[in-house]
Amino acid sequence: MLTRLFALITKELLASARDRQTRFIILIAPPFLLLIYVFAITQDVTNLSIGVVNRDEGRFSREILDRVSASPRFRSVTYFEDADALARAIDEQAVLVGLRIQSDFSRRILRGQGAELQILLDGRRSNAAQIVSGYVLRIVQDYNVELMQSVGQALPATVLSRTWFNANSAPLWAATPALFAVLSAIVGFMVSALSVARERELGTFEQLLVSPLTPVEILIGKTLPALLIALASSAVMLAFSYLILNVPIRGNLAALFLAMIAFLLSIIGIGLFISSLVRTQQQAVIGLFVYMIPAVLLSGYATPVENMPGWLQIVAQSNPITHFIVISKAVFLRDAPGLVIWAHSWPLLLIALVTLSAGTWLFNRRLA
Amino acid sequence: MSRQAAPGRFNARRVRGLIRKEVRQVLRDPSNFVVAIILPALLLFLFGYGVTLDPRHYELGLVIEQPTAETGSLAAAFTNSPFFEVQIAQDRRQLEPALVAGDLHALVVVPAAASARAYGGQTAPIQVIVDGSDPNTANLVLGYVELLWANWLEQQSIGHGGMIAPPPISIEHRVWFNPELASRNYLVPGSIAIILTLIGSLLTALVIAREWERGTMEALLATPINVAELLIGKLAPYFLLGMASMALSTVLAVTVFGVPLRGSIWVLTLISAVYMLASLGQGLLISTLTRNQLVASQVSILSAFLPAFYFSDFVFEIDSMPVALQWVSYIVPARYFVSSLQTVFLAGDIWPVILPDTAALGLVSAVIFTVTLMRTRTRLD
């Protein structure tokens, strides 16, 4: 039995290695996707254009606008004559944020009456808008503190912030572990789902069935090569992240790989399940989309899981990508203790058990 | 160069016949319905309910080293805030492991001497430690902590009858088009672009690549049909499928998800039609060049689906990307479509946005179709 299995695994690996296109899709494309898209998913909001209407002629408005212009977060500051021109610029998406300062701004500050700075945000891009208003708020608060200190007053308290794990808030560091997890999942899924579908479409699957291999052996013979290929692809991506993107890997690499085996097995289980369901490669690709899009969107990859409604959070907990993103971030950036990794690894093992059994069950049923 | 047998003049009957055959083929394969109906509904549902960038419930650890009346009012401000889920401790060592495990987004530390310093005319530092492994969330949390602190200061100033001066400058926010800052309002319109990309590029590329793979395309080319008729006959069913999907998505967006549609239906239809053309052209070009389903699916994922997702301002900010990638985004048709979609839904028919977008989309489709026509013709020789 072992020899037969070994032969099948060798055949699968050779088949994948021989085909130039498959080789490219599996081993070369994912690391390069990682390199390109990691820059695209940097959610750090910078380079924004800001529009200003300043009616005030005093020094306070000038000083505060100088600080806004000096901030590296904003690419350009455009001055507008009146509120209507600013409104048009926001409408036409020429600027994302507008600042309006009334003519009595400096006078009110001098009189101690408190002045108001109005921020106009484009709700079409509400996420960026909120982050920008945070930046402006921080500039204004710093300025407030200085103003009060300059006249001998002190604020009762100030906020000092510190960022852990990613001291410069480097967006690349945050994006890489998540993208790495998603791309590993895509490779694992593609290799397993398409391999069976292609054999079915080409008719070689029947040949496999009439061979002395039992269905379980065929499944193992499809699972293990997929696992090896996906692991190899992930190893290349890890090397790229470390060597080219300079993302630190602070945690235990062995633990990451162990967790990755559980993760890939659960993904391969789903891939085998879908490949038993479909008849052609085209349907397998559609299956890939129907599974991967929700799985990626509900994984906390682009948006935090805790923002989802309660019942969707439960769905997210049964999603292997959710757990592996947590593990990946924990190992890359936080050097989290083994207990944290284990807390997200046992759900992966459980999911792998469920998906592999479901895959086997459907596979056997379709054979009958 | 020998041309195909009898190109003849454009023949409406031939085209109708081809369209009928194509429609039957589309209707026969259930996986087309998955792409045209189930996938759009799923995407709208996910972007409507599941995926949200709205501010809500950040997990916050609050360390108050020495509780006093003032720290009590600050703690109350945090616990009463709708943005935070607060755990309180007296020693930061109790909460630091939770930050390392990723269970907390931020840790706020109010040091022991805070109250004494604050009322001795000094400034007490409140320390905020944020988890930088997600800088976006870290920035938002920090923003909310600062906002809360600023509000608390103002209250303190009122409460102490002017003993503590109010901060000289306060901020007033106004959000246009989407006052409640619901990310759903721009994610749902944006997902229409993803849906049309899936139908236009992926499905079309797969279907036509299969025809090449099986050799039925060659058989079709041997008939008296000319290239224009072939393109219209092949693409019309998918164009209609895409427009139907767009109509379904719009109805769902407005009725189920409550996204406003402030512009006109006609403008929406027009830009969708132009985008659909660009997308179909791309799918056709991919299938003509690859002639293989597996490769066609890969190429359309890489060149159409992923760019539509990433380089369109749909979720990720183009302005924040490196300059080289910003340039790449200019050749991604979805970029123009998403900007027009969000404007038509949330702001209205703002022509200075819509006209340049439509023109750019028209240009992209013209280029793609010219290249496809040239490629298809050479293949006929």
XYZ file of C-alpha atoms in Angstrom:
749
model
C 0.000 0.000 0.000
C 2.787 2.387 0.910
C 4.589 1.763 -2.377
C 1.404 2.418 -4.334
C 0.781 5.589 -2.394
C 4.350 6.683 -2.845
C 4.083 6.092 -6.580
C 0.935 8.191 -6.804
C 2.507 11.018 -4.804
C 5.594 10.953 -7.030
C 3.377 11.026 -10.099
C 1.380 13.995 -8.791
C 4.502 15.963 -7.948
C 6.068 15.177 -11.318
C 2.885 16.163 -13.142
C 2.874 19.522 -11.407
C 6.590 20.085 -11.865
C 6.561 19.189 -15.559
C 3.922 21.625 -16.704
C 5.484 25.040 -17.193
C 2.242 26.924 -16.666
C 1.373 25.052 -13.487
C 4.857 25.645 -12.182
C 4.480 29.339 -12.833
C 1.045 29.615 -11.271
C 1.981 27.717 -8.154
C 5.560 28.574 -7.366
C 6.392 31.840 -9.109
C 3.159 33.838 -9.213
C 2.251 33.874 -5.482
C 5.546 35.362 -4.243
C 5.369 38.057 -6.903
C 1.743 38.759 -6.076
C 2.875 39.139 -2.487
C 5.454 41.711 -3.544
C 2.998 43.748 -5.609
C -0.166 43.575 -3.586
C 1.448 44.092 -0.246
C 2.005 47.680 -1.334
C -1.578 47.977 -2.465
C -3.119 46.851 0.799
C -1.149 49.227 2.940
C -4.049 50.798 4.694
C -1.987 53.518 6.171
C -3.657 56.571 4.751
C -1.146 59.075 3.417
C -0.660 61.375 0.434
C -4.031 62.955 0.809
C -5.082 66.216 -0.720
C -6.650 68.734 1.564
C -8.557 71.904 0.680
C -8.633 75.016 2.849
C -10.819 78.082 3.103
C -9.256 80.501 5.527
C -11.222 83.666 6.264
C -9.091 84.546 9.222
C -6.113 86.860 8.943
C -4.642 86.270 12.383
C -1.583 84.279 13.278
C -3.318 81.298 14.873
C -4.973 80.082 11.716
C -1.725 80.564 9.818
C 0.252 78.599 12.362
C -2.158 75.728 12.418
C -2.295 75.540 8.615
C 1.500 75.578 8.495
C 1.494 72.515 10.692
C -1.049 70.800 8.500
C 1.036 71.555 5.384
C 4.164 70.287 7.100
C 2.565 66.953 7.983
C 3.874 64.116 5.792
C 0.358 62.677 5.784
C -0.910 65.275 3.352
C 0.396 65.550 -0.162
C -1.009 68.886 -1.143
C -2.832 71.734 0.514
C -4.957 73.813 -1.846
C -6.425 77.154 -0.842
C -9.878 78.126 -2.042
C -11.519 81.528 -2.217
C -14.806 80.630 -0.643
C -16.816 77.769 0.770
C -18.571 77.097 -2.536
C -15.327 76.521 -4.399
C -14.216 74.125 -1.665
C -17.564 72.328 -1.822
C -17.177 71.870 -5.573
C -13.677 70.483 -5.135
C -14.974 67.905 -2.648
C -17.863 67.021 -4.983
C -15.440 66.440 -7.818
C -13.073 64.450 -5.612
C -10.261 66.939 -6.173
C -9.759 67.042 -2.393
C -10.737 64.482 0.232
C -10.910 66.799 3.201
C -11.827 70.435 3.599
C -10.844 72.744 6.447
C -12.841 75.884 7.085
C -11.735 78.684 9.341
C -14.064 81.603 10.102
C -12.910 85.213 10.111
C -13.039 85.549 13.900
C -10.840 82.493 14.558
C -7.759 84.260 15.920
C -9.805 86.959 17.653
C -11.788 84.386 19.594
C -8.651 82.586 20.708
C -7.123 85.841 21.917
C -10.261 86.654 23.877
C -10.256 83.182 25.381
C -13.656 82.379 23.888
C -12.573 79.227 22.128
C -12.487 79.022 18.360
C -13.769 76.355 16.049
C -12.069 74.608 13.179
C -14.481 72.961 10.804
C -13.500 69.753 9.015
C -15.473 68.671 5.946
C -15.095 65.018 5.011
C -16.083 63.131 1.886
C -18.332 60.308 3.051
C -17.764 58.413 -0.177
C -14.447 57.424 1.345
C -15.472 57.389 4.967
C -12.634 55.189 6.191
C -9.929 57.478 4.844
C -11.935 60.479 5.980
C -12.064 59.249 9.579
C -8.368 58.548 9.655
C -7.641 61.997 8.261
C -9.837 63.677 10.815
C -7.778 61.790 13.416
C -4.588 63.293 11.991
C -6.029 66.810 12.014
C -7.331 66.303 15.531
C -3.872 65.338 16.719
C -2.274 68.379 15.079
C -4.864 70.637 16.689
C -4.476 69.056 20.125
C -0.704 69.451 20.051
C -1.177 73.055 19.084
C -3.719 73.550 21.876
C -1.253 72.258 24.424
C 1.423 74.632 23.160
C -0.934 77.596 23.145
C -2.007 76.943 26.696
C 1.534 76.432 27.892
C 2.603 79.652 26.194
C 0.210 81.623 28.361
C 1.157 79.693 31.482
C -1.876 77.487 31.597
C -1.625 73.758 31.684
C -4.040 71.168 30.450
C -4.965 68.814 33.236
C -3.886 65.860 31.133
C -2.389 65.053 27.764
C -2.253 61.916 25.719
C 1.105 60.362 24.916
C 0.953 57.545 22.454
C 3.263 54.654 21.817
C 2.981 51.934 19.215
C 4.054 48.436 20.088
C 5.224 45.653 17.773
C 5.513 47.979 14.809
C 7.075 51.101 16.196
C 7.086 53.090 12.979
C 3.590 51.893 12.142
C 5.132 50.459 8.975
C 2.107 49.413 6.954
C 4.119 46.792 5.079
C 4.740 44.935 8.302
C 1.070 44.729 8.997
C 0.033 43.823 5.466
C 2.585 41.085 4.802
C 1.496 38.464 7.377
C -2.148 38.779 6.325
C -1.469 38.643 2.600
C 0.892 35.710 3.162
C -1.934 33.789 4.838
C -4.400 34.540 2.032
C -2.008 33.631 -0.781
C -1.057 30.350 0.927
C -4.743 29.511 1.100
C -5.241 30.279 -2.591
C -2.335 28.030 -3.601
C -3.526 25.154 -1.403
C -7.027 25.470 -2.750
C -6.032 25.733 -6.413
C -3.684 22.769 -6.329
C -6.222 20.474 -4.703
C -9.418 21.629 -6.432
C -8.054 21.875 -9.941
C -6.042 18.653 -9.901
C -9.082 16.409 -9.479
C -11.240 18.553 -11.774
C -8.646 18.392 -14.530
C -8.347 14.628 -14.268
C -12.099 14.389 -14.472
C -12.254 16.663 -17.514
C -9.438 14.823 -19.301
C -10.849 11.411 -18.402
C -7.674 10.238 -16.652
C -9.629 10.057 -13.441
C -11.301 6.851 -14.576
C -7.860 5.354 -15.142
C -6.955 6.236 -11.584
C -10.107 4.545 -10.350
C -9.472 1.278 -12.156
C -5.945 1.142 -10.727
C -5.434 -0.942 -7.568
C -5.583 2.245 -5.476
C -8.420 2.515 -2.983
C -10.420 5.779 -2.878
C -8.782 6.725 0.430
C -5.359 6.141 -1.084
C -6.298 8.331 -4.030
C -7.389 11.045 -1.636
C -4.172 10.807 0.379
C -2.276 10.788 -2.896
C -4.008 14.044 -3.833
C -3.730 15.639 -0.400
C -0.058 15.099 0.399
C 1.376 16.461 -2.876
C -0.943 19.476 -2.612
C 0.327 20.010 0.929
C 3.974 19.733 -0.141
C 3.507 22.089 -3.080
C 1.631 24.653 -1.003
C 4.266 24.444 1.749
C 7.019 25.023 -0.802
C 5.165 28.010 -2.214
C 4.645 29.403 1.290
C 8.326 28.925 2.111
C 9.253 30.997 -0.951
C 6.820 33.681 0.137
C 8.272 33.692 3.650
C 11.759 34.100 2.225
C 10.567 36.970 0.017
C 8.899 38.701 2.978
C 12.009 38.437 5.076
C 14.672 39.152 2.456
C 12.980 41.604 0.109
C 10.284 43.266 2.180
C 12.429 43.167 5.337
C 9.520 42.185 7.510
C 10.841 40.747 10.765
C 9.935 37.201 11.730
C 10.184 37.514 15.484
C 8.436 34.362 16.571
C 9.146 30.691 16.239
C 9.400 29.618 12.613
C 8.879 25.931 13.436
C 5.637 26.762 15.215
C 4.522 28.758 12.197
C 5.162 25.801 9.895
C 3.330 23.373 12.180
C 0.340 25.697 12.272
C 0.622 26.094 8.509
C 0.329 22.324 7.985
C -2.942 22.278 9.919
C -4.101 25.361 8.000
C -3.248 23.980 4.558
C -4.843 20.620 5.364
C -8.113 22.335 6.223
C -7.959 24.354 2.972
C -7.084 21.266 0.920
C -10.053 19.475 2.488
C -12.308 22.223 1.174
C -10.589 22.080 -2.215
C -11.155 18.314 -2.466
C -14.775 18.754 -1.374
C -15.414 21.275 -4.151
C -13.510 19.247 -6.732
C -15.739 16.252 -5.962
C -18.721 18.489 -6.541
C -17.759 19.876 -9.951
C -17.243 18.291 -13.326
C -15.043 20.777 -15.183
C -12.140 23.057 -14.444
C -14.332 26.048 -15.234
C -16.710 25.035 -12.477
C -13.768 24.464 -10.143
C -12.567 28.029 -10.785
C -16.058 29.343 -10.061
C -16.047 27.218 -6.916
C -12.774 28.870 -5.989
C -14.442 32.276 -6.180
C -17.580 31.228 -4.369
C -15.481 29.904 -1.505
C -12.477 32.231 -1.450
C -14.242 35.598 -1.695
C -16.378 35.153 1.410
C -13.593 33.310 3.208
C -11.113 36.133 2.596
C -13.613 38.895 3.342
C -14.708 37.274 6.586
C -11.178 36.516 7.746
C -10.236 39.877 9.176
C -7.887 40.379 6.252
C -9.297 43.689 5.020
C -11.575 44.581 7.894
C -11.585 43.578 11.558
C -13.640 40.522 12.537
C -14.949 42.257 15.654
C -16.770 44.797 13.476
C -18.978 42.072 12.042
C -22.401 41.215 13.392
C -22.304 38.531 16.103
C -23.488 35.565 14.066
C -21.060 36.345 11.251
C -18.278 36.364 13.820
C -19.228 32.769 14.602
C -19.008 31.982 10.887
C -15.630 33.734 10.842
C -14.434 31.477 13.663
C -15.060 28.420 11.500
C -12.961 29.951 8.733
C -9.382 28.626 8.669
C -8.033 31.868 7.181
C -9.239 33.863 10.223
C -7.163 31.720 12.569
C -4.105 31.578 10.388
C -3.989 35.365 9.949
C -3.924 35.711 13.737
C -1.135 33.121 13.980
C 0.787 34.678 11.120
C 0.636 38.169 12.636
C 1.501 36.813 16.054
C 4.594 34.992 14.786
C 5.782 37.685 12.381
C 5.417 40.738 14.558
C 4.676 39.892 18.159
C 6.776 36.847 19.048
C 3.662 35.629 20.811
C 4.021 32.747 23.283
C 3.229 29.213 22.124
C -0.023 29.275 24.045
C -1.400 32.004 21.777
C -0.413 30.035 18.682
C -1.958 26.886 20.106
C -5.180 28.763 20.902
C -5.630 29.305 17.171
C -4.021 26.047 16.007
C -6.436 23.603 17.588
C -9.407 25.179 15.790
C -7.405 24.723 12.578
C -6.854 21.035 13.365
C -10.551 20.644 14.095
C -11.515 22.397 10.844
C -9.011 20.229 8.925
C -10.560 17.093 10.416
C -14.044 18.239 9.408
C -13.171 19.387 5.873
C -11.012 16.350 5.067
C -13.741 13.979 6.280
C -16.359 15.903 4.316
C -14.113 15.778 1.244
C -13.620 12.010 1.633
C -17.329 11.435 2.205
C -18.416 13.364 -0.893
C -15.619 11.813 -2.953
C -16.800 8.302 -2.044
C -20.414 9.204 -2.626
C -19.671 10.549 -6.104
C -17.816 7.356 -6.928
C -20.729 5.169 -5.926
C -2.937 37.193 -46.836
C -5.973 35.124 -47.409
C -9.174 36.260 -45.776
C -11.919 33.998 -44.521
C -14.271 32.578 -47.122
C -17.259 34.890 -47.397
C -17.166 37.767 -44.964
C -19.991 39.473 -46.797
C -21.936 42.338 -45.264
C -23.097 42.460 -41.713
C -25.922 39.974 -41.500
C -28.423 40.415 -38.661
C -29.889 36.944 -39.094
C -26.548 35.254 -38.654
C -25.931 37.303 -35.501
C -29.353 36.457 -34.119
C -28.726 32.797 -34.734
C -25.393 32.944 -32.954
C -26.869 34.883 -30.031
C -29.624 32.299 -29.684
C -27.072 29.514 -29.594
C -24.943 31.365 -27.043
C -27.898 32.129 -24.798
C -28.843 28.460 -24.786
C -25.309 27.560 -23.887
C -25.289 30.068 -21.021
C -28.613 28.776 -19.724
C -27.489 25.166 -19.879
C -24.542 25.393 -17.497
C -25.701 25.990 -13.912
C -22.315 27.437 -12.998
C -23.159 30.518 -15.076
C -26.070 31.198 -12.781
C -23.735 30.917 -9.837
C -21.593 33.670 -11.331
C -24.471 35.885 -12.482
C -26.843 35.607 -9.540
C -25.444 33.801 -6.504
C -22.018 35.422 -6.497
C -23.426 38.989 -6.834
C -25.946 38.364 -4.068
C -23.195 36.894 -1.893
C -20.872 39.835 -2.534
C -23.563 42.413 -1.827
C -24.498 40.572 1.318
C -20.892 40.414 2.499
C -20.221 44.057 1.782
C -23.607 45.055 3.128
C -23.469 43.163 6.406
C -20.214 41.347 6.936
C -17.423 43.637 5.952
C -17.537 46.965 7.624
C -15.004 49.636 8.274
C -17.405 51.445 10.572
C -16.118 52.540 13.938
C -17.384 50.165 16.578
C -16.205 48.426 19.721
C -12.501 48.566 20.079
C -11.129 46.408 22.892
C -9.405 48.722 25.316
C -7.461 48.022 28.488
C -7.609 50.860 30.998
C -4.976 50.904 33.724
C -5.690 53.292 36.576
C -2.814 53.079 38.971
C -4.419 55.169 41.692
C -8.184 55.634 41.546
C -9.453 59.104 42.510
C -12.585 61.088 41.702
C -11.015 62.527 38.568
C -9.712 59.241 37.233
C -13.155 57.872 38.016
C -14.781 60.399 35.703
C -12.237 59.600 33.004
C -12.865 55.867 33.416
C -16.593 56.515 33.192
C -16.049 58.467 29.990
C -14.279 55.427 28.530
C -16.793 52.833 29.703
C -19.724 54.953 28.516
C -18.193 55.462 25.090
C -19.911 53.422 22.383
C -16.537 52.906 20.709
C -14.796 51.003 23.469
C -15.185 47.719 25.244
C -13.181 48.446 28.408
C -11.309 46.190 30.821
C -10.048 47.999 33.898
C -7.022 47.052 35.976
C -4.741 48.723 38.476
C -1.483 47.381 37.163
C -0.440 47.411 33.538
C 1.216 44.012 33.916
C -2.251 42.510 34.276
C -3.286 43.668 30.820
C -0.056 43.618 28.805
C -0.322 39.876 27.942
C -3.731 40.536 26.392
C -2.162 43.159 24.126
C 0.557 40.691 23.104
C -2.048 38.033 22.374
C -3.901 40.487 20.152
C -7.001 40.517 22.374
C -6.700 44.231 23.100
C -6.335 47.028 20.570
C -4.887 49.526 22.987
C -3.863 50.056 26.551
C -4.535 53.391 28.273
C -2.410 54.015 31.361
C -3.327 56.743 33.834
C -0.290 57.062 36.108
C -0.509 57.247 39.890
C 0.269 60.944 40.198
C -2.179 62.003 37.495
C -4.795 63.673 39.677
C -2.316 65.408 41.913
C -0.412 66.844 38.979
C -3.505 67.871 37.061
C -4.779 70.061 39.862
C -1.394 71.371 40.818
C -1.401 73.319 37.558
C 0.719 70.699 35.838
C -0.052 68.426 32.954
C -0.585 64.764 33.660
C 0.497 62.411 30.900
C -1.969 59.710 29.977
C -0.170 56.992 28.120
C -1.791 55.178 25.240
C -0.150 52.033 23.869
C -1.590 50.841 20.585
C -1.028 47.568 18.736
C 0.856 48.578 15.598
C 0.429 45.260 13.842
C -2.609 46.902 12.283
C -1.673 50.571 11.840
C -5.062 51.479 10.447
C -6.920 50.271 13.513
C -4.179 51.701 15.707
C -4.703 55.154 14.200
C -8.449 54.962 14.549
C -8.239 53.846 18.181
C -5.785 56.608 18.946
C -8.093 59.110 17.251
C -11.039 58.011 19.368
C -9.005 58.064 22.578
C -7.905 61.613 21.796
C -11.409 62.698 20.914
C -12.728 61.254 24.156
C -9.970 62.930 26.095
C -10.707 66.291 24.434
C -14.390 66.003 25.295
C -13.547 65.029 28.840
C -11.316 68.107 29.170
C -14.145 70.360 28.090
C -16.479 68.751 30.590
C -13.896 69.131 33.332
C -13.546 72.787 32.472
C -17.295 73.290 32.742
C -17.492 71.200 35.889
C -14.827 73.213 37.655
C -16.459 76.539 36.789
C -13.628 77.788 34.674
C -10.914 76.717 37.118
C -9.443 74.763 34.253
C -9.375 76.618 30.971
C -11.011 75.012 27.956
C -8.758 74.098 25.042
C -8.533 77.136 22.731
C -9.451 75.338 19.530
C -12.158 72.777 19.118
C -13.048 70.788 16.068
C -16.355 70.379 14.371
C -16.792 67.523 11.886
C -19.131 67.472 8.982
C -19.352 64.449 6.734
C -20.945 64.889 3.368
C -22.831 62.306 1.335
C -22.591 59.676 4.054
C -23.109 61.380 7.400
C -23.253 58.223 9.495
C -19.937 57.142 7.921
C -21.413 53.768 7.016
C -18.811 51.917 4.970
C -21.672 49.911 3.482
C -22.716 53.006 1.552
C -19.574 52.944 -0.550
C -18.666 49.243 -0.381
C -21.992 48.085 -1.811
C -21.833 50.341 -4.910
C -18.167 49.439 -5.314
C -18.933 45.720 -5.284
C -21.024 46.174 -8.443
C -17.716 46.811 -10.209
C -16.349 43.504 -8.896
C -19.472 41.652 -10.027
C -19.343 43.067 -13.554
C -15.631 42.254 -13.721
C -16.341 38.639 -12.785
C -18.999 38.299 -15.463
C -17.256 40.336 -18.143
C -13.706 39.147 -17.806
C -13.616 35.864 -15.933
C -16.735 34.135 -17.201
C -16.290 35.296 -20.785
C -12.620 34.342 -20.840
C -13.419 30.873 -19.480
C -16.274 30.209 -21.885
C -14.430 31.297 -24.999
C -11.192 29.630 -23.928
C -13.155 26.410 -23.646
C -14.348 26.835 -27.223
C -10.767 27.220 -28.357
C -9.713 24.235 -26.244
C -12.393 22.019 -27.697
C -11.927 23.245 -31.252
C -15.508 24.471 -31.648
C -14.160 27.966 -32.209
C -12.341 26.839 -35.339
C -15.579 25.314 -36.565
C -17.377 28.595 -35.983
C -14.700 30.540 -37.835
C -15.111 28.235 -40.836
C -18.708 29.417 -41.221
C -19.450 32.528 -43.349
C -19.609 34.677 -40.212
C -17.336 37.750 -40.100
C -15.360 38.998 -37.146
C -17.767 41.781 -36.155
C -20.719 39.407 -36.236
C -18.784 36.877 -34.237
C -17.863 39.404 -31.543
C -21.410 40.736 -31.262
C -22.912 37.262 -31.225
C -20.478 35.997 -28.606
C -20.547 39.024 -26.349
C -24.204 40.113 -26.470
C -25.460 37.351 -24.120
C -22.775 38.128 -21.536
C -23.411 41.844 -21.898
C -27.080 41.253 -21.122
C -26.174 38.921 -18.264
C -23.933 41.631 -16.802
C -26.546 44.364 -17.142
C -29.181 42.121 -15.541
C -26.775 41.446 -12.704
C -26.157 45.196 -12.343
C -29.918 45.870 -12.212
C -30.383 43.154 -9.592
C -27.489 44.525 -7.533
C -28.848 48.075 -7.700
C -32.294 46.988 -6.582
C -30.795 44.995 -3.694
C -28.468 47.859 -2.766
C -31.299 50.369 -2.547
C -34.042 48.216 -1.058
C -32.226 45.752 1.195
C -29.116 47.689 2.171
C -30.613 51.179 2.148
C -27.850 52.697 0.048
C -29.077 56.007 -1.386
C -29.181 56.380 -5.166
C -28.841 60.131 -5.563
C -27.918 60.197 -9.247
C -30.087 59.024 -12.098
C -30.653 55.452 -13.211
C -29.715 56.463 -16.755
C -26.264 57.619 -15.817
C -25.775 54.443 -13.807
C -26.858 52.329 -16.785
C -24.625 54.262 -19.149
C -21.430 53.924 -17.118
C -22.186 50.279 -16.360
C -22.686 49.571 -20.069
C -19.410 51.246 -20.983
C -17.593 49.375 -18.206
C -19.191 46.107 -19.266
C -17.793 46.654 -22.781
C -14.287 47.225 -21.456
C -14.563 44.178 -19.239
C -15.956 41.916 -21.977
C -13.231 43.090 -24.320
C -10.649 42.147 -21.737
C -12.170 38.694 -21.264
C -12.289 38.129 -24.998
C -8.709 39.238 -25.461
C -7.503 36.944 -22.667
C -9.294 33.934 -24.134
C -8.026 34.671 -27.638
C -4.457 34.936 -26.422
C -4.421 31.963 -24.033
C -6.897 29.486 -25.592
C -6.677 27.417 -22.405
C -9.161 27.500 -19.532
C -6.737 27.117 -16.667
C -4.391 29.784 -17.965
C -7.286 32.038 -19.005
C -8.745 31.851 -15.510
C -5.372 32.674 -13.970
C -4.719 35.558 -16.312
C -8.151 37.046 -15.779
C -7.824 36.740 -12.010
C -4.435 38.453 -12.142
C -5.222 41.105 -14.722
C -8.900 41.831 -14.100
C -10.257 40.588 -10.792
C -7.404 41.427 -8.422
C -6.746 44.864 -9.952
C -10.469 45.653 -9.797
C -10.325 44.791 -6.125
C -7.098 46.500 -5.202
C -6.498 49.338 -7.636
C -9.908 50.926 -7.756
C -10.259 52.842 -4.455
C -12.863 50.227 -3.612
C -11.427 49.284 -0.230
C -7.815 50.297 -0.533
C -6.713 53.900 -1.000
C -4.898 54.449 -4.277
C -3.497 57.743 -3.001
C -1.623 55.892 -0.268
C 0.136 53.480 -2.621
C 3.641 53.897 -4.028
C 3.726 56.128 -7.114
C 4.500 53.233 -9.478
C 1.344 51.414 -8.396
C -0.662 54.610 -8.678
C 0.386 54.751 -12.318
C -0.653 51.140 -12.782
C -4.082 52.024 -11.420
C -4.676 54.396 -14.331
C -4.914 51.490 -16.766
C -7.304 49.551 -14.527
C -10.803 50.173 -15.926
C -12.423 49.457 -12.555
C -10.769 52.543 -11.112
C -12.914 54.830 -13.267
C -16.007 52.745 -12.754
C -15.785 52.618 -8.948
C -15.310 56.373 -8.707
C -18.364 56.970 -10.896
C -20.423 54.344 -9.068
C -19.719 55.866 -5.663
C -20.501 59.330 -7.007
C -23.755 58.341 -8.701
C -24.968 56.458 -5.650
C -23.890 58.834 -2.893
C -23.440 62.284 -4.411
C -25.521 62.494 -7.603
C -24.908 63.112 -11.298
C -21.735 65.103 -10.874
C -20.600 65.487 -14.465
C -17.043 66.629 -13.758
C -16.507 63.171 -12.200
C -18.640 61.067 -14.516
C -17.626 62.477 -17.906
C -13.858 61.945 -17.552
C -14.479 58.471 -16.091
C -16.782 57.501 -18.958
C -14.340 58.880 -21.509
C -11.477 56.906 -19.964
C -13.561 53.719 -19.945
C -14.578 54.313 -23.563
C -10.937 54.748 -24.515
C -9.900 51.557 -22.704
C -12.621 49.522 -24.412
C -11.754 51.001 -27.819
C -8.103 50.000 -27.381
C -8.953 46.510 -26.141
C -11.430 45.847 -28.938
C -9.004 47.060 -31.592
C -6.316 44.716 -30.285
C -8.789 41.832 -30.051
C -10.063 42.410 -33.577
C -6.516 42.414 -34.884
C -5.602 39.258 -33.004
C -8.763 37.429 -33.984
C -8.317 38.318 -37.636
C -4.733 37.059 -37.803
C -5.847 33.814 -36.218
C -8.280 33.350 -39.079
C -5.573 33.241 -41.696
